[in-house]
mmCIF file of C-alpha atoms in Angstrom:
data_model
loop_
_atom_site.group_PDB
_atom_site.id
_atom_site.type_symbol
_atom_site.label_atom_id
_atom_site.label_comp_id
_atom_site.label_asym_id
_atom_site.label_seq_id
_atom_site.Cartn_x
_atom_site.Cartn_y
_atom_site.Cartn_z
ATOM 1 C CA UNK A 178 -9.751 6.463 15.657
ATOM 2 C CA UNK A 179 -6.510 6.547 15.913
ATOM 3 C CA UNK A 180 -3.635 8.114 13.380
ATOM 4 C CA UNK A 181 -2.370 4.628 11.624
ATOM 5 C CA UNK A 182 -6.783 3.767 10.888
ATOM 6 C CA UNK A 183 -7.349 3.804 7.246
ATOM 7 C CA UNK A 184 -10.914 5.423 8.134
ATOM 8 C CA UNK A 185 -9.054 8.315 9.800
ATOM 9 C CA UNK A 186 -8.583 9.145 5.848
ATOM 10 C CA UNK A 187 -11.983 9.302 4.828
ATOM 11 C CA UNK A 188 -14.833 11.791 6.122
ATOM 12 C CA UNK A 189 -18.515 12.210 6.353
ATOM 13 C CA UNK A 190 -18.456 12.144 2.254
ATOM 14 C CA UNK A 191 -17.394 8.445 2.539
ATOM 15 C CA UNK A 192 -18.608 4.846 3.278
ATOM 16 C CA UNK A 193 -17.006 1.796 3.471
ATOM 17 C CA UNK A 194 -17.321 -0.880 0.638
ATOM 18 C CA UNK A 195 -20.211 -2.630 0.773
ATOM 19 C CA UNK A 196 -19.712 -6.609 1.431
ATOM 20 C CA UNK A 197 -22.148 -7.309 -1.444
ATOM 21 C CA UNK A 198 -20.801 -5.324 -3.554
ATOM 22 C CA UNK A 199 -16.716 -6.200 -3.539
ATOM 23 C CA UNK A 200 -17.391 -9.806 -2.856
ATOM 24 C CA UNK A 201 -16.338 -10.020 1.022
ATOM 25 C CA UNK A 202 -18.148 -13.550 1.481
ATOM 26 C CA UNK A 203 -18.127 -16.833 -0.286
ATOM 27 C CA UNK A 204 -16.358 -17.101 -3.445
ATOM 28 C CA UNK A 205 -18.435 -16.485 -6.818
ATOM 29 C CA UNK A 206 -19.558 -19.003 -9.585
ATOM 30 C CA UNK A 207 -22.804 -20.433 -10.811
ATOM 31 C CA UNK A 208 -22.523 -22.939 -7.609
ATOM 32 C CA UNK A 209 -22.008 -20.201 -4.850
ATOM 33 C CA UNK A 210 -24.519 -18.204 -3.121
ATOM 34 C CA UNK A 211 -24.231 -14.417 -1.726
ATOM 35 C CA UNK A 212 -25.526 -13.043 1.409
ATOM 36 C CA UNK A 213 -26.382 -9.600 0.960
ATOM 37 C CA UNK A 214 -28.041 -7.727 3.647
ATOM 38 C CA UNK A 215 -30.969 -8.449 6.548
ATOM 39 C CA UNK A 216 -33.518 -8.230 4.097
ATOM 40 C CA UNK A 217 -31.654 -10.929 2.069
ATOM 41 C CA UNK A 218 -31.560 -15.113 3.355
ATOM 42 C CA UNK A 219 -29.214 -17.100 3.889
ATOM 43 C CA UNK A 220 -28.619 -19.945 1.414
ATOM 44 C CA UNK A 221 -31.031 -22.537 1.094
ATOM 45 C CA UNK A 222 -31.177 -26.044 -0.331
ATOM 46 C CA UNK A 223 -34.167 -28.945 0.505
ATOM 47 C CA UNK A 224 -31.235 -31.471 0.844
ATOM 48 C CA UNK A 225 -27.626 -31.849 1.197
ATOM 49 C CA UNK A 226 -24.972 -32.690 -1.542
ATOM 50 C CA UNK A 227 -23.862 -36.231 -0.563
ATOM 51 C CA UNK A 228 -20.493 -38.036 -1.954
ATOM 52 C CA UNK A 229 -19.495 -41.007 -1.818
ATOM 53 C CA UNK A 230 -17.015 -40.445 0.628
ATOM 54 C CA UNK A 231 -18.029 -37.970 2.945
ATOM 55 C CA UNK A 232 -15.254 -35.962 4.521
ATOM 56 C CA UNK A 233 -14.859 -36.253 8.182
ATOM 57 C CA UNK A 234 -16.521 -34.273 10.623
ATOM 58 C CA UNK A 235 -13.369 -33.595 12.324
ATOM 59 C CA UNK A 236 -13.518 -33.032 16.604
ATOM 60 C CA UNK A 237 -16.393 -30.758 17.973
ATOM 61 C CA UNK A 238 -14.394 -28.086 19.768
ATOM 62 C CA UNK A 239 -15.551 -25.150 21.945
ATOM 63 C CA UNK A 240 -14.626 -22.253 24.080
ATOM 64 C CA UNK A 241 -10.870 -22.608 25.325
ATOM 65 C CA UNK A 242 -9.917 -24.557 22.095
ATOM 66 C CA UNK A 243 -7.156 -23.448 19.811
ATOM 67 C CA UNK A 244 -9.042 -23.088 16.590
ATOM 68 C CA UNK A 245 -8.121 -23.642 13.055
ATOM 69 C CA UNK A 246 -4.702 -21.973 12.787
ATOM 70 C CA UNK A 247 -4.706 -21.260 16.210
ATOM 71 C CA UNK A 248 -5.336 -17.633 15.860
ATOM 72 C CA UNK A 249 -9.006 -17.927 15.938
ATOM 73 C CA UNK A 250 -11.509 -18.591 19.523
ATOM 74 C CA UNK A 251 -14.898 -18.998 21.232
ATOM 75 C CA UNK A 252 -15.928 -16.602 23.236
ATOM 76 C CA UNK A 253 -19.490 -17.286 24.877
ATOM 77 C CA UNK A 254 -21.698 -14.577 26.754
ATOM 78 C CA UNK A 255 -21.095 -11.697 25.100
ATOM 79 C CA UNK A 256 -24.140 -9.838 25.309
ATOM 80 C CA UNK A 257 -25.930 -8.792 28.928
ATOM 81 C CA UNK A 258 -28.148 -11.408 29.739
ATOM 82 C CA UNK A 259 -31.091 -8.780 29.645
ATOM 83 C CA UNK A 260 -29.927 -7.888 25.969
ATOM 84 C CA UNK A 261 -29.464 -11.313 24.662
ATOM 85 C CA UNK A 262 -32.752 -12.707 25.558
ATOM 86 C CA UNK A 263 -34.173 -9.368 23.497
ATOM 87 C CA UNK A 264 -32.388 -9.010 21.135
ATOM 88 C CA UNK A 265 -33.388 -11.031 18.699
ATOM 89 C CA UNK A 266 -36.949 -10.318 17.947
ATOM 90 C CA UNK A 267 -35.600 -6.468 17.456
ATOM 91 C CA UNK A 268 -32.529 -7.619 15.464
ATOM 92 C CA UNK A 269 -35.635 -9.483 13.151
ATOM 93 C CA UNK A 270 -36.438 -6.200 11.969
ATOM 94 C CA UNK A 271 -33.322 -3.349 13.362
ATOM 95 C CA UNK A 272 -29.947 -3.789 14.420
ATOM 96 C CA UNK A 273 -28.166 -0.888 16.293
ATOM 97 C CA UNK A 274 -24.887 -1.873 17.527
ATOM 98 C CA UNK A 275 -22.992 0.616 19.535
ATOM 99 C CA UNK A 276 -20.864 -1.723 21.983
ATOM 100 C CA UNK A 277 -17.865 -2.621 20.536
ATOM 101 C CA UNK A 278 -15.055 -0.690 20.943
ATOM 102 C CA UNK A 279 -12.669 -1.762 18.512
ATOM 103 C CA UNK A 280 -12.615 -1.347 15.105
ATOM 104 C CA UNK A 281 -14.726 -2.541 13.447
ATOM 105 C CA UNK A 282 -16.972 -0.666 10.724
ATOM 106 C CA UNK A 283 -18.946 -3.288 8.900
ATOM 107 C CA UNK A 284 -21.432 -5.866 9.391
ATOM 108 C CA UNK A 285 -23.239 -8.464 7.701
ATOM 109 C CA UNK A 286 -26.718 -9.691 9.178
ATOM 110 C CA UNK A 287 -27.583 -12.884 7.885
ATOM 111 C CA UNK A 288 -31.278 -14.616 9.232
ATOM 112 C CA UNK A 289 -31.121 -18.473 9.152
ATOM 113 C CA UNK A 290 -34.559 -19.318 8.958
ATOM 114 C CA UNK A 291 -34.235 -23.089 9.869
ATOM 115 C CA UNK A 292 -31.420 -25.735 9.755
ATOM 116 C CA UNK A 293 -32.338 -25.863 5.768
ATOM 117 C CA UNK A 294 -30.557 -22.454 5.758
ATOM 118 C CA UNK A 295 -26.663 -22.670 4.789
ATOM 119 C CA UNK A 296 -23.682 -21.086 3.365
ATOM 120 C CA UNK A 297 -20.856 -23.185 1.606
ATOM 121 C CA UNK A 298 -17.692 -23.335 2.967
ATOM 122 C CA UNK A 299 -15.299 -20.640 1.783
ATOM 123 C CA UNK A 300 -12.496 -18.125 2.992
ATOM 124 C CA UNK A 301 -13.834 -14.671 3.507
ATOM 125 C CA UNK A 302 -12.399 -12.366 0.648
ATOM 126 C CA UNK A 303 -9.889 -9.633 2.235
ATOM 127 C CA UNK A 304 -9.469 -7.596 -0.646
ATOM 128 C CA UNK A 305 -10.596 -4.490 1.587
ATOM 129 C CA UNK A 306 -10.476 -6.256 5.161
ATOM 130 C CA UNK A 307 -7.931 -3.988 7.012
ATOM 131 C CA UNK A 308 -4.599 -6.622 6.827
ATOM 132 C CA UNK A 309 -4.013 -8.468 10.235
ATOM 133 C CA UNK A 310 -7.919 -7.349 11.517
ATOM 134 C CA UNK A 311 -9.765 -10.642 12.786
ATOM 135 C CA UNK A 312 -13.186 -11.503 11.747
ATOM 136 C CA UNK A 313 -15.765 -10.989 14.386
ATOM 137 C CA UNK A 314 -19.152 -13.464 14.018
ATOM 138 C CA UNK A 315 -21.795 -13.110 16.547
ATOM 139 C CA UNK A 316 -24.663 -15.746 16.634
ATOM 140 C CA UNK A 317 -28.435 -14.931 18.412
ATOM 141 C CA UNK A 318 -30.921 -17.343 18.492
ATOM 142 C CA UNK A 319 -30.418 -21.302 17.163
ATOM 143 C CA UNK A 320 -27.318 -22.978 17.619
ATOM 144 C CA UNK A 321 -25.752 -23.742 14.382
ATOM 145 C CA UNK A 322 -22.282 -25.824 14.170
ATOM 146 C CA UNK A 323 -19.714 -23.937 11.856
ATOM 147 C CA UNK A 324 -16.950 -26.314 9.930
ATOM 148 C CA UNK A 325 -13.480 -25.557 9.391
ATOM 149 C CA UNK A 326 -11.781 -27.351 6.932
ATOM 150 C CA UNK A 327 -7.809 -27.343 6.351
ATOM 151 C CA UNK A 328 -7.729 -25.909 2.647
ATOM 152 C CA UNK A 329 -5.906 -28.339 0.215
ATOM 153 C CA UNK A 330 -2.256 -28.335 -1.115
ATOM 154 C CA UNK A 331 -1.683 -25.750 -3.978
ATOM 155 C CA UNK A 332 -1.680 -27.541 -7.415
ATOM 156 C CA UNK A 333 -1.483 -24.533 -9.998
ATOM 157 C CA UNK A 334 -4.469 -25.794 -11.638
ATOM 158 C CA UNK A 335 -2.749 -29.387 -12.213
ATOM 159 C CA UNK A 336 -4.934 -32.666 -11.522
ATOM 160 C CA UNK A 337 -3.280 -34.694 -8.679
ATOM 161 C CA UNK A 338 -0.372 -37.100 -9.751
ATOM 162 C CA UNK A 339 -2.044 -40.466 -10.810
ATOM 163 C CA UNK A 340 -2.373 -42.953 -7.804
ATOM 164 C CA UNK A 341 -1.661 -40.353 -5.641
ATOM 165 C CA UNK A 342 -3.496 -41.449 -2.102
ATOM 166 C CA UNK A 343 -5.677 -38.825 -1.343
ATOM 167 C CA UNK A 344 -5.013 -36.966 2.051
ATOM 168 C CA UNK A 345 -7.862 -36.068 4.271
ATOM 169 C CA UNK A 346 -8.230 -32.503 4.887
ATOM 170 C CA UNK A 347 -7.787 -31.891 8.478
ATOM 171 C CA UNK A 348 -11.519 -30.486 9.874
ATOM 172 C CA UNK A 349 -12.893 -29.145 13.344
ATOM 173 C CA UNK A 350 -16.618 -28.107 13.880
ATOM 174 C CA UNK A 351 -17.600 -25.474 16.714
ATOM 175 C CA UNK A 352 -20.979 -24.916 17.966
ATOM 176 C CA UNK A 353 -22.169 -21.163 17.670
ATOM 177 C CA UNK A 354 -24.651 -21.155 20.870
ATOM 178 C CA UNK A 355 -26.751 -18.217 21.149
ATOM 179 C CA UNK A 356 -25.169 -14.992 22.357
ATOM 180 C CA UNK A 357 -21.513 -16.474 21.287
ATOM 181 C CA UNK A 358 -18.760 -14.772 19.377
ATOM 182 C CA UNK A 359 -16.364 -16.001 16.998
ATOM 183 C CA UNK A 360 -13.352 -14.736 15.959
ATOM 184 C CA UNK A 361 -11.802 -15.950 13.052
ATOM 185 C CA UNK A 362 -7.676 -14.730 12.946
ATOM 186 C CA UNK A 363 -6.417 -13.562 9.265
ATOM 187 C CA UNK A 364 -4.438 -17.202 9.292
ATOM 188 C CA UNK A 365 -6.864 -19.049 10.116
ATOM 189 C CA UNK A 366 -8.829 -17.422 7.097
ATOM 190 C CA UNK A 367 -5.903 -17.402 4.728
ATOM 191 C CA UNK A 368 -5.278 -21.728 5.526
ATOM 192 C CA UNK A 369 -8.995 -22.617 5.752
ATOM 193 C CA UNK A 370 -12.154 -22.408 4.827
ATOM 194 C CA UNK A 371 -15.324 -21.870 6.887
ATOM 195 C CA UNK A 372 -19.732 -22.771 6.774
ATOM 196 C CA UNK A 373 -22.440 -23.337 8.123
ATOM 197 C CA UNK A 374 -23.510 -27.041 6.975
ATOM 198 C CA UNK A 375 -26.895 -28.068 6.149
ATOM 199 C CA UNK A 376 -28.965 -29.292 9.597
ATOM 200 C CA UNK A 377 -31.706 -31.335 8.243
ATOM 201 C CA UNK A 378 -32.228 -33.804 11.321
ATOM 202 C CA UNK A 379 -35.525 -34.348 12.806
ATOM 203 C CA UNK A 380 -36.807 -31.818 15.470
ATOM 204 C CA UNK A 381 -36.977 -34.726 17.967
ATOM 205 C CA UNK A 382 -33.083 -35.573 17.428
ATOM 206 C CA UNK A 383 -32.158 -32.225 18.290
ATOM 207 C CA UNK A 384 -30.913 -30.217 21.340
ATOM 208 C CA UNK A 385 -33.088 -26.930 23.435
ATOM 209 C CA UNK A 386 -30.130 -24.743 22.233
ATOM 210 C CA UNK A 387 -30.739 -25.852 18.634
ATOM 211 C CA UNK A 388 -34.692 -25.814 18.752
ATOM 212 C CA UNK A 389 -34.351 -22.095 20.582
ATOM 213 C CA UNK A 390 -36.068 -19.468 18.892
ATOM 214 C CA UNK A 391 -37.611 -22.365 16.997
ATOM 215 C CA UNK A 392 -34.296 -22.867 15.501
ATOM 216 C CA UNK A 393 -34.242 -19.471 13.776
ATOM 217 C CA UNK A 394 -30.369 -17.914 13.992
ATOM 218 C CA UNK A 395 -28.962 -14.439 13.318
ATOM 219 C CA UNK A 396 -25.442 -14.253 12.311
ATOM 220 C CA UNK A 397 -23.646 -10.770 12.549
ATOM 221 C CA UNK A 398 -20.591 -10.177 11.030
ATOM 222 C CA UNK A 399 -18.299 -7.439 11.813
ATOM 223 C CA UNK A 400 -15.189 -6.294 9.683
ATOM 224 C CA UNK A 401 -12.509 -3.649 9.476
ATOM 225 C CA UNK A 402 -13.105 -2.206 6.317
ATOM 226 C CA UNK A 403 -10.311 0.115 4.690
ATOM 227 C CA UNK A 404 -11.458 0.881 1.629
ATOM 228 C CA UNK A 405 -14.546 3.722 0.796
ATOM 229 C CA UNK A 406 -16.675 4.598 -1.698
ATOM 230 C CA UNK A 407 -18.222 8.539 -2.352
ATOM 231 C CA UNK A 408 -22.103 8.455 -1.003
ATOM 232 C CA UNK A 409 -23.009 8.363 -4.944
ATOM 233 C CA UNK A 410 -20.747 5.322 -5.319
ATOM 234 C CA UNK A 411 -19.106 7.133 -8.027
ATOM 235 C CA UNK A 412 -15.472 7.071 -6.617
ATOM 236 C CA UNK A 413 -13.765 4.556 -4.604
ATOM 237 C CA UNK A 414 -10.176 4.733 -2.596
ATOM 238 C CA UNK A 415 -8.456 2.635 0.340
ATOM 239 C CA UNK A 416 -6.673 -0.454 0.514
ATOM 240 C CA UNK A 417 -8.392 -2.289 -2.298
ATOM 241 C CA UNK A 418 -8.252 0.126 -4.689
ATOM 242 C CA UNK A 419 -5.957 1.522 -7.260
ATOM 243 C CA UNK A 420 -6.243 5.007 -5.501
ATOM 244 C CA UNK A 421 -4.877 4.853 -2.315
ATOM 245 C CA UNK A 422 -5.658 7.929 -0.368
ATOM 246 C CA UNK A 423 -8.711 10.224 -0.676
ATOM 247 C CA UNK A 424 -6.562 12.161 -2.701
ATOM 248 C CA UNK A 425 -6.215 9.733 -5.558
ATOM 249 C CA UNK A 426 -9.796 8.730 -5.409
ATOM 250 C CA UNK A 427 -10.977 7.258 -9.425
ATOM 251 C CA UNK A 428 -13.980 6.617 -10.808
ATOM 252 C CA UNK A 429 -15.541 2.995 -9.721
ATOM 253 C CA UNK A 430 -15.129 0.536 -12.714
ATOM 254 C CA UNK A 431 -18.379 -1.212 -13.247
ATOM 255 C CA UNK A 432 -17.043 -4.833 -14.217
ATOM 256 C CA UNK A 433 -15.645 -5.980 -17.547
ATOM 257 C CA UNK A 434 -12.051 -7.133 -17.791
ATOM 258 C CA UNK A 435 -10.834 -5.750 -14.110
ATOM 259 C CA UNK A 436 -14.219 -7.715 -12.750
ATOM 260 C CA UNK A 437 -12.983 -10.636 -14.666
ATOM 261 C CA UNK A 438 -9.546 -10.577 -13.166
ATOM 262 C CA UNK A 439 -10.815 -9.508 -9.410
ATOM 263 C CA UNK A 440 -13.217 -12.663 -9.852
ATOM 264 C CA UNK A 441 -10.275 -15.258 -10.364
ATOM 265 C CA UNK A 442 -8.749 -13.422 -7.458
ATOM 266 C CA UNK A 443 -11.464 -14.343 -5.310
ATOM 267 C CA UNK A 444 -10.701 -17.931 -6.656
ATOM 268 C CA UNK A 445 -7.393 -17.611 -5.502
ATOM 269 C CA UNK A 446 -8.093 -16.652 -2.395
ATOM 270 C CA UNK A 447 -10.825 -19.321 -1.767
ATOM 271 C CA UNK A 448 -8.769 -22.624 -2.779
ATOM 272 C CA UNK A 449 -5.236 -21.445 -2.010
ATOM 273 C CA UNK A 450 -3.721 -22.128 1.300
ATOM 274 C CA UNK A 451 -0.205 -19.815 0.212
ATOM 275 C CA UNK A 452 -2.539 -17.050 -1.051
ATOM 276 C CA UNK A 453 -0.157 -14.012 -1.695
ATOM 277 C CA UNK A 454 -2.075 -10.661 -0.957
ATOM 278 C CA UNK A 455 0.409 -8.962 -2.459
ATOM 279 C CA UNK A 456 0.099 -10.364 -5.737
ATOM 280 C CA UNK A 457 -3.062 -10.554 -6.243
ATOM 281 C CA UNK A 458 -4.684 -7.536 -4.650
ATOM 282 C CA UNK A 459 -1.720 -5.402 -4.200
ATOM 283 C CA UNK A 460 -2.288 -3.460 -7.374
ATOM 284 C CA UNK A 461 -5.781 -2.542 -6.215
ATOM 285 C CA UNK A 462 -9.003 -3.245 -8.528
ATOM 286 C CA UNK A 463 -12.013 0.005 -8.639
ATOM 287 C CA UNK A 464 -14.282 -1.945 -9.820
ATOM 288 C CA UNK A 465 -17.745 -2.546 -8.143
ATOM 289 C CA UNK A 466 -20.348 -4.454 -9.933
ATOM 290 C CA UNK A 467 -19.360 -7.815 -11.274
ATOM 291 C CA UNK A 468 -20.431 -7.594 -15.271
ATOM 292 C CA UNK A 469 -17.551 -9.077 -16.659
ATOM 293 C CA UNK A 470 -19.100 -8.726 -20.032
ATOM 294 C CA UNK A 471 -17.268 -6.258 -22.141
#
């Protein structure tokens, strides 16, 4: 690690914040749905939410292809051939990943059991994502097709001006083949949002990289996390908290009013496309567990 990594702060007394615990994925509310770990599922609905005017698919795009803001790629093959085609029986049940050399010192294993399987589009929460880190995503087994969608204008809360013509959001979708990486750039996260839609097709309709590992996929995050908790989860310090050095380590908060207010964060975050880190998470926020009952 070098001198300027926040984990070059912490020792063998500390871990990183865990995503399920600070909120690192979609945004919260009765309608969302959390990954938490490998032993958790993806989300999962019989049938998709239809409107009456369905937004536009936008242009499949690939490997090569500026995505979303432009700060954000395809990279295919990134796995040994030998390891790919193994890997994902033992990542069913064990992952141990010990190959990538930047920094990166979280991950999220999500298992996709079919095309049922989803998660609603959303902007990752950065709250302790190490500023200007990317967002790694690496997909075994099934293709799925993630959607970006262009987040909308900032209204304050206000309903749009009456007969206002209603701008479509701009949108691209990227196949995720197996053994693929994608790396989603802090802008692209900050001015869109990101998912994995709903595949409910027939089998017949649908391709050999979609029906491979009959049409099971494992997703594997990987983040730069810079803010830690002690092993007992009792104290918490880092970018995302109040306490910004080991040294000013506090207690962890377990929800009430500071959950509350790191909740409509998140909000922030998820529907703004002028988000202001600063602002909002600047301050830092130790709590943990989201009981925002007093």
């Amino acid at each position: 690690m070098s001198r300027n990594d926040p984990q070059a702060d912490a020792d063998g007394e500390w871990q990183v914040v865990n995503h399920s615990k600070r909120g690192h994925g979609a945004s919260r509310g009765r309608d969302h749905h959390f990954p938490t770990s490998f032993g958790g599922r993806a989300n999962r609905q019989r049938t998709a939410p239809r409107g009456p005017h369905p937004p536009s698919p936008g242009p499949i795009l690939g490997v090569g292809d500026p995505l979303g803001a432009g700060d954000s790629y395809l990279v295919e093959d990134v796995l040994p051939q030998d390891l790919a085609y193994g890997a994902f029986e033992k990542m069913r049940t064990e992952v141990k990943w010990n190959v990538l050399n930047h920094p990166v010192n979280h991950v999220l294993i999500q298992h996709y059991r079919s095309g049922r399987d989803y998660i609603s589009e959303h902007s990752d929460k950065t709250i302790d994502v190490v500023r200007g880190s990317n967002i790694v995503n690496v997909s075994i087994g099934a293709q799925r097709v993630m959607t970006l969608r262009e987040k909308g204008p900032p209204r304050n809360g206000a309903p749009p001006p009456e007969g206002e013509e209603k701008v479509p959001r701009a949108s691209q979708r990227i196949p995720l083949p197996h053994n693929s990486m994608f790396v989603m750039g802090p802008e692209t996260n900050k001015k869109w949002v990101h998912g994995i839609n709903h595949d409910n097709r027939a089998l017949r309709s649908k391709s050999s990289a979609e029906l491979f590992n009959n049409g099971e996929r494992i997703s594997l995050t990987f983040r730069y996390i810079g803010t830690f908790l002690t092993a007992d989860e009792s104290k918490i310090f880092g970018q995302g908290a109040k306490g910004k050095n080991k040294e000013t380590a506090r207690p962890v908060v377990l929800g009430g009013k500071e959950g509350g207010a790191l909740i409509r964060a998140f909000g922030e975050e998820n529907h703004r496309n002028d988000f202001h880190w600063d602002k909002n998470y600047g301050r830092g926020f130790d709590v943990l567990h989201f009981n925002v009952h007093d």
